Amino acid sequence: MYLEIITPEKKVFAGEVRLVQVPGTKGSFEILRNHAPIISSLQEGSVRYITKDGVEKTVELNGGVIEAKNNHIIILGEFA
Amino acid sequence: MAGLKEIRTRITSVKSTRQITQAMKMVAAAKLRKNQEKILMLRPYANKLEHIMASIRQGLENDVENPLMQDRPPEKVLLILVTSNRGLCGAFNNNAIAEALEVATTEYATQWKQKQLSFFAIGKKGADFLKSKKYPMEGFNTEIFDKLDFTGVVELETHFTDLFLSGKYDRIDFIYNQFKNAAVHLLTHETFLPVVGKKEKREESGIKVDYIFEPTRDELINDLIPKTLRIQFYKVLLDSFSAEHGARMTAMHQATDNANELIKELTLHYNKARQAAITKEILDIVGGAEALKQ
């Protein structure tokens, strides 16, 4: 899957990932390959993702929104 | 004809002025470039946000009710006038101020007469002008341009949405210089609040994607509207800031050209005066020699 994390000030990450975990407003959830299309708002918290090479990374965001469709994930966030 | 020494001093002084205007032009160019990068960084975010908005709205017949979209009769109006903190940028600020007054006295003439119209100045030049004329002012902000980033914008935007939601103002408009390129900026007057139910192009891909919406579609839209407002606000400020530097660059370029012209003219004068002095001296000597012969 392809993940993009974008804030108004810069593109934080763009690349292939295996797993994304986000702090949804209705609770934290994970997105793996072939997840059903979803749009969800995010609350303050950290976004965790594992890249293609198996490296785990986290980004702190102060709320935002996520859209996942056809294995393409976009996270629009604001920095805390 | 002025004395040789005077001309020489003037040439030196014009030359040093030219040096300053040239340097200011360079500085403006560098700042402009830096600011342009910020605009480029903002663009993907703005595009994706619009895309997500469109995805949410697809198949939605009418828009949700949002207090920020409430279109009340504009009895109380707030005009946000965006100018620069510094001068030396040609007619940049004067144009914006003139446009603000124009809008206030024509489009909102009734509110203006009933003293239901206020200004909010972003940037020192506009604030100074409004203060000196004692026009009604909601407030001013001159610090935002010192460090233009998203955090500051969010604070200001919240301030304005609160003013709108509390019913203190029924309409909030921007007047600012929109950046086209380094030489051209466009005076723009646009509505900030209420949010106009923009009929964005719905995704016409044919295949409707069945999204899971969390929490709900309506809540999502309500959550995203303030975000679009912030982006709009941020863009206005970035645009104005870029336009300011562009205007300054052009103004300083012209000043440098003028200085060059002046130096050329003065040098010509100087050479003529020098030549005249030499001729006079030779005539004196020749005259003296003639007198001795007799």
Short mmCIF file of N, CA and C in Angstrom, two decimals, chain B residues 36-116:
data_model
loop_
_atom_site.label_atom_id
_atom_site.label_comp_id
_atom_site.label_asym_id
_atom_site.label_seq_id
_atom_site.Cartn_x
_atom_site.Cartn_y
_atom_site.Cartn_z
N GLN B 36 7.60 31.33 -1.62
CA GLN B 36 7.00 30.53 -2.70
C GLN B 36 7.06 29.06 -2.36
N GLU B 37 8.15 28.67 -1.70
CA GLU B 37 8.28 27.26 -1.32
C GLU B 37 7.14 26.87 -0.38
N LYS B 38 6.79 27.79 0.52
CA LYS B 38 5.70 27.51 1.45
C LYS B 38 4.40 27.29 0.68
N ILE B 39 4.18 28.12 -0.33
CA ILE B 39 2.97 27.97 -1.14
C ILE B 39 2.97 26.61 -1.82
N LEU B 40 4.13 26.22 -2.33
CA LEU B 40 4.23 24.93 -3.02
C LEU B 40 3.97 23.78 -2.05
N MET B 41 4.41 23.95 -0.78
CA MET B 41 4.19 22.91 0.22
C MET B 41 2.71 22.79 0.58
N LEU B 42 2.04 23.93 0.54
CA LEU B 42 0.63 23.93 0.94
C LEU B 42 -0.25 23.27 -0.11
N ARG B 43 0.19 23.37 -1.36
CA ARG B 43 -0.68 22.95 -2.46
C ARG B 43 -1.15 21.50 -2.36
N PRO B 44 -0.23 20.52 -2.12
CA PRO B 44 -0.73 19.14 -2.05
C PRO B 44 -1.78 18.96 -0.97
N TYR B 45 -1.58 19.59 0.18
CA TYR B 45 -2.55 19.49 1.27
C TYR B 45 -3.90 20.02 0.83
N ALA B 46 -3.87 21.22 0.24
CA ALA B 46 -5.13 21.84 -0.19
C ALA B 46 -5.84 20.97 -1.22
N ASN B 47 -5.07 20.42 -2.15
CA ASN B 47 -5.68 19.58 -3.19
C ASN B 47 -6.31 18.33 -2.60
N LYS B 48 -5.58 17.66 -1.71
CA LYS B 48 -6.09 16.42 -1.12
C LYS B 48 -7.31 16.69 -0.27
N LEU B 49 -7.28 17.82 0.42
CA LEU B 49 -8.43 18.15 1.27
C LEU B 49 -9.67 18.34 0.41
N GLU B 50 -9.49 19.02 -0.69
CA GLU B 50 -10.60 19.23 -1.60
C GLU B 50 -11.10 17.89 -2.14
N HIS B 51 -10.14 17.03 -2.44
CA HIS B 51 -10.47 15.71 -2.96
C HIS B 51 -11.28 14.91 -1.94
N ILE B 52 -10.86 14.95 -0.69
CA ILE B 52 -11.58 14.20 0.35
C ILE B 52 -12.97 14.78 0.55
N MET B 53 -13.04 16.12 0.54
CA MET B 53 -14.35 16.78 0.65
C MET B 53 -15.28 16.29 -0.45
N ALA B 54 -14.74 16.24 -1.65
CA ALA B 54 -15.55 15.80 -2.79
C ALA B 54 -15.97 14.35 -2.61
N SER B 55 -15.05 13.52 -2.11
CA SER B 55 -15.38 12.10 -1.90
C SER B 55 -16.51 11.95 -0.89
N ILE B 56 -16.46 12.77 0.14
CA ILE B 56 -17.50 12.66 1.17
C ILE B 56 -18.84 13.11 0.59
N ARG B 57 -18.77 14.15 -0.22
CA ARG B 57 -20.02 14.73 -0.71
C ARG B 57 -20.63 13.95 -1.87
N GLN B 58 -19.86 13.03 -2.44
CA GLN B 58 -20.39 12.35 -3.62
C GLN B 58 -21.67 11.61 -3.26
N GLY B 59 -22.65 11.79 -4.09
CA GLY B 59 -23.92 11.13 -3.85
C GLY B 59 -24.74 11.80 -2.77
N LEU B 60 -24.23 12.88 -2.24
CA LEU B 60 -24.96 13.60 -1.21
C LEU B 60 -25.80 14.67 -1.90
N GLU B 61 -27.11 14.62 -1.68
CA GLU B 61 -27.98 15.54 -2.41
C GLU B 61 -27.80 16.97 -1.96
N ASN B 62 -28.04 17.23 -0.69
CA ASN B 62 -27.86 18.60 -0.22
C ASN B 62 -26.84 18.64 0.92
N ASP B 63 -26.26 19.79 1.10
CA ASP B 63 -25.21 19.91 2.09
C ASP B 63 -25.77 19.92 3.50
N VAL B 64 -24.91 19.59 4.41
CA VAL B 64 -25.33 19.56 5.82
C VAL B 64 -25.45 20.98 6.35
N GLU B 65 -26.13 21.07 7.46
CA GLU B 65 -26.25 22.36 8.13
C GLU B 65 -25.01 22.56 8.98
N ASN B 66 -24.38 23.70 8.78
CA ASN B 66 -23.23 24.01 9.61
C ASN B 66 -23.33 25.47 10.01
N PRO B 67 -23.15 25.79 11.30
CA PRO B 67 -23.27 27.19 11.71
C PRO B 67 -22.36 28.13 10.92
N LEU B 68 -21.25 27.59 10.41
CA LEU B 68 -20.33 28.45 9.66
C LEU B 68 -20.86 28.77 8.27
N MET B 69 -21.89 28.02 7.85
CA MET B 69 -22.43 28.25 6.52
C MET B 69 -23.69 29.09 6.56
N GLN B 70 -24.09 29.49 7.76
CA GLN B 70 -25.32 30.24 7.94
C GLN B 70 -25.23 31.60 7.24
N ASP B 71 -26.07 31.79 6.25
CA ASP B 71 -26.01 33.03 5.47
C ASP B 71 -27.04 34.02 6.02
N ARG B 72 -26.60 34.82 6.97
CA ARG B 72 -27.50 35.81 7.57
C ARG B 72 -27.46 37.09 6.74
N PRO B 73 -28.53 37.91 6.81
CA PRO B 73 -28.43 39.20 6.13
C PRO B 73 -27.26 40.00 6.71
N PRO B 74 -26.40 40.55 5.86
CA PRO B 74 -25.17 41.17 6.35
C PRO B 74 -25.41 42.52 7.02
N GLU B 75 -25.83 42.49 8.27
CA GLU B 75 -26.06 43.75 8.97
C GLU B 75 -24.77 44.29 9.54
N LYS B 76 -23.98 43.36 10.11
CA LYS B 76 -22.70 43.80 10.68
C LYS B 76 -21.57 43.14 9.89
N VAL B 77 -20.70 43.97 9.38
CA VAL B 77 -19.68 43.48 8.46
C VAL B 77 -18.29 43.76 9.00
N LEU B 78 -17.41 42.79 8.81
CA LEU B 78 -16.01 42.98 9.19
C LEU B 78 -15.16 42.82 7.94
N LEU B 79 -14.32 43.83 7.70
CA LEU B 79 -13.41 43.75 6.56
C LEU B 79 -12.00 43.50 7.08
N ILE B 80 -11.41 42.41 6.60
CA ILE B 80 -10.03 42.14 6.99
C ILE B 80 -9.12 42.70 5.91
N LEU B 81 -8.33 43.68 6.29
CA LEU B 81 -7.46 44.34 5.33
C LEU B 81 -6.04 43.82 5.52
N VAL B 82 -5.52 43.16 4.50
CA VAL B 82 -4.18 42.59 4.62
C VAL B 82 -3.19 43.51 3.92
N THR B 83 -2.27 44.06 4.68
CA THR B 83 -1.20 44.90 4.11
C THR B 83 0.13 44.37 4.59
N SER B 84 1.19 45.14 4.38
CA SER B 84 2.50 44.67 4.81
C SER B 84 2.93 45.41 6.06
N ASN B 85 3.97 44.91 6.69
CA ASN B 85 4.51 45.58 7.86
C ASN B 85 5.49 46.68 7.48
N ARG B 86 6.12 46.52 6.34
CA ARG B 86 7.13 47.48 5.92
C ARG B 86 6.73 48.17 4.64
N GLY B 87 7.33 49.33 4.43
CA GLY B 87 7.02 50.10 3.23
C GLY B 87 8.00 49.80 2.11
N LEU B 88 8.26 50.81 1.30
CA LEU B 88 9.19 50.68 0.17
C LEU B 88 8.78 49.56 -0.76
N CYS B 89 7.48 49.44 -1.01
CA CYS B 89 7.06 48.43 -1.96
C CYS B 89 6.05 49.03 -2.93
N GLY B 90 6.31 50.23 -3.36
CA GLY B 90 5.47 50.85 -4.37
C GLY B 90 4.07 51.13 -3.84
N ALA B 91 3.08 50.94 -4.70
CA ALA B 91 1.71 51.29 -4.34
C ALA B 91 1.00 50.12 -3.66
N PHE B 92 1.74 49.10 -3.30
CA PHE B 92 1.17 47.87 -2.74
C PHE B 92 0.14 48.14 -1.64
N ASN B 93 0.56 48.87 -0.61
CA ASN B 93 -0.33 49.09 0.53
C ASN B 93 -1.42 50.10 0.20
N ASN B 94 -1.03 51.17 -0.49
CA ASN B 94 -2.02 52.20 -0.82
C ASN B 94 -3.17 51.63 -1.63
N ASN B 95 -2.85 50.77 -2.55
CA ASN B 95 -3.89 50.15 -3.37
C ASN B 95 -4.85 49.34 -2.52
N ALA B 96 -4.30 48.54 -1.62
CA ALA B 96 -5.14 47.69 -0.77
C ALA B 96 -6.04 48.56 0.11
N ILE B 97 -5.46 49.62 0.68
CA ILE B 97 -6.23 50.50 1.55
C ILE B 97 -7.35 51.18 0.76
N ALA B 98 -7.00 51.66 -0.44
CA ALA B 98 -7.99 52.33 -1.27
C ALA B 98 -9.13 51.37 -1.62
N GLU B 99 -8.77 50.13 -1.93
CA GLU B 99 -9.78 49.13 -2.27
C GLU B 99 -10.70 48.86 -1.08
N ALA B 100 -10.11 48.79 0.10
CA ALA B 100 -10.90 48.54 1.31
C ALA B 100 -11.92 49.64 1.51
N LEU B 101 -11.49 50.89 1.35
CA LEU B 101 -12.40 52.02 1.52
C LEU B 101 -13.47 52.02 0.44
N GLU B 102 -13.04 51.66 -0.75
CA GLU B 102 -13.97 51.59 -1.88
C GLU B 102 -15.08 50.57 -1.58
N VAL B 103 -14.66 49.39 -1.13
CA VAL B 103 -15.64 48.34 -0.81
C VAL B 103 -16.56 48.81 0.31
N ALA B 104 -15.98 49.45 1.32
CA ALA B 104 -16.75 49.88 2.48
C ALA B 104 -17.80 50.91 2.08
N THR B 105 -17.43 51.83 1.19
CA THR B 105 -18.35 52.93 0.88
C THR B 105 -19.27 52.64 -0.30
N THR B 106 -19.01 51.58 -1.04
CA THR B 106 -19.94 51.28 -2.13
C THR B 106 -20.74 50.01 -1.83
N GLU B 107 -20.04 48.87 -1.73
CA GLU B 107 -20.76 47.62 -1.56
C GLU B 107 -21.50 47.56 -0.22
N TYR B 108 -20.85 48.08 0.81
CA TYR B 108 -21.46 48.04 2.14
C TYR B 108 -21.82 49.45 2.60
N ALA B 109 -22.34 50.26 1.65
CA ALA B 109 -22.59 51.66 1.96
C ALA B 109 -23.56 51.83 3.13
N THR B 110 -24.64 51.03 3.16
CA THR B 110 -25.63 51.18 4.23
C THR B 110 -25.01 50.85 5.58
N GLN B 111 -24.26 49.73 5.65
CA GLN B 111 -23.64 49.34 6.90
C GLN B 111 -22.63 50.39 7.34
N TRP B 112 -21.95 50.98 6.36
CA TRP B 112 -20.92 51.98 6.63
C TRP B 112 -21.57 53.21 7.26
N LYS B 113 -22.71 53.62 6.70
CA LYS B 113 -23.39 54.82 7.23
C LYS B 113 -23.94 54.55 8.62
N GLN B 114 -24.42 53.32 8.83
CA GLN B 114 -25.00 53.00 10.14
C GLN B 114 -23.93 52.59 11.14
N LYS B 115 -22.69 52.75 10.75
CA LYS B 115 -21.56 52.41 11.63
C LYS B 115 -21.62 50.94 12.08
N GLN B 116 -22.01 50.08 11.14
CA GLN B 116 -22.07 48.66 11.44
C GLN B 116 -20.92 47.93 10.76
#
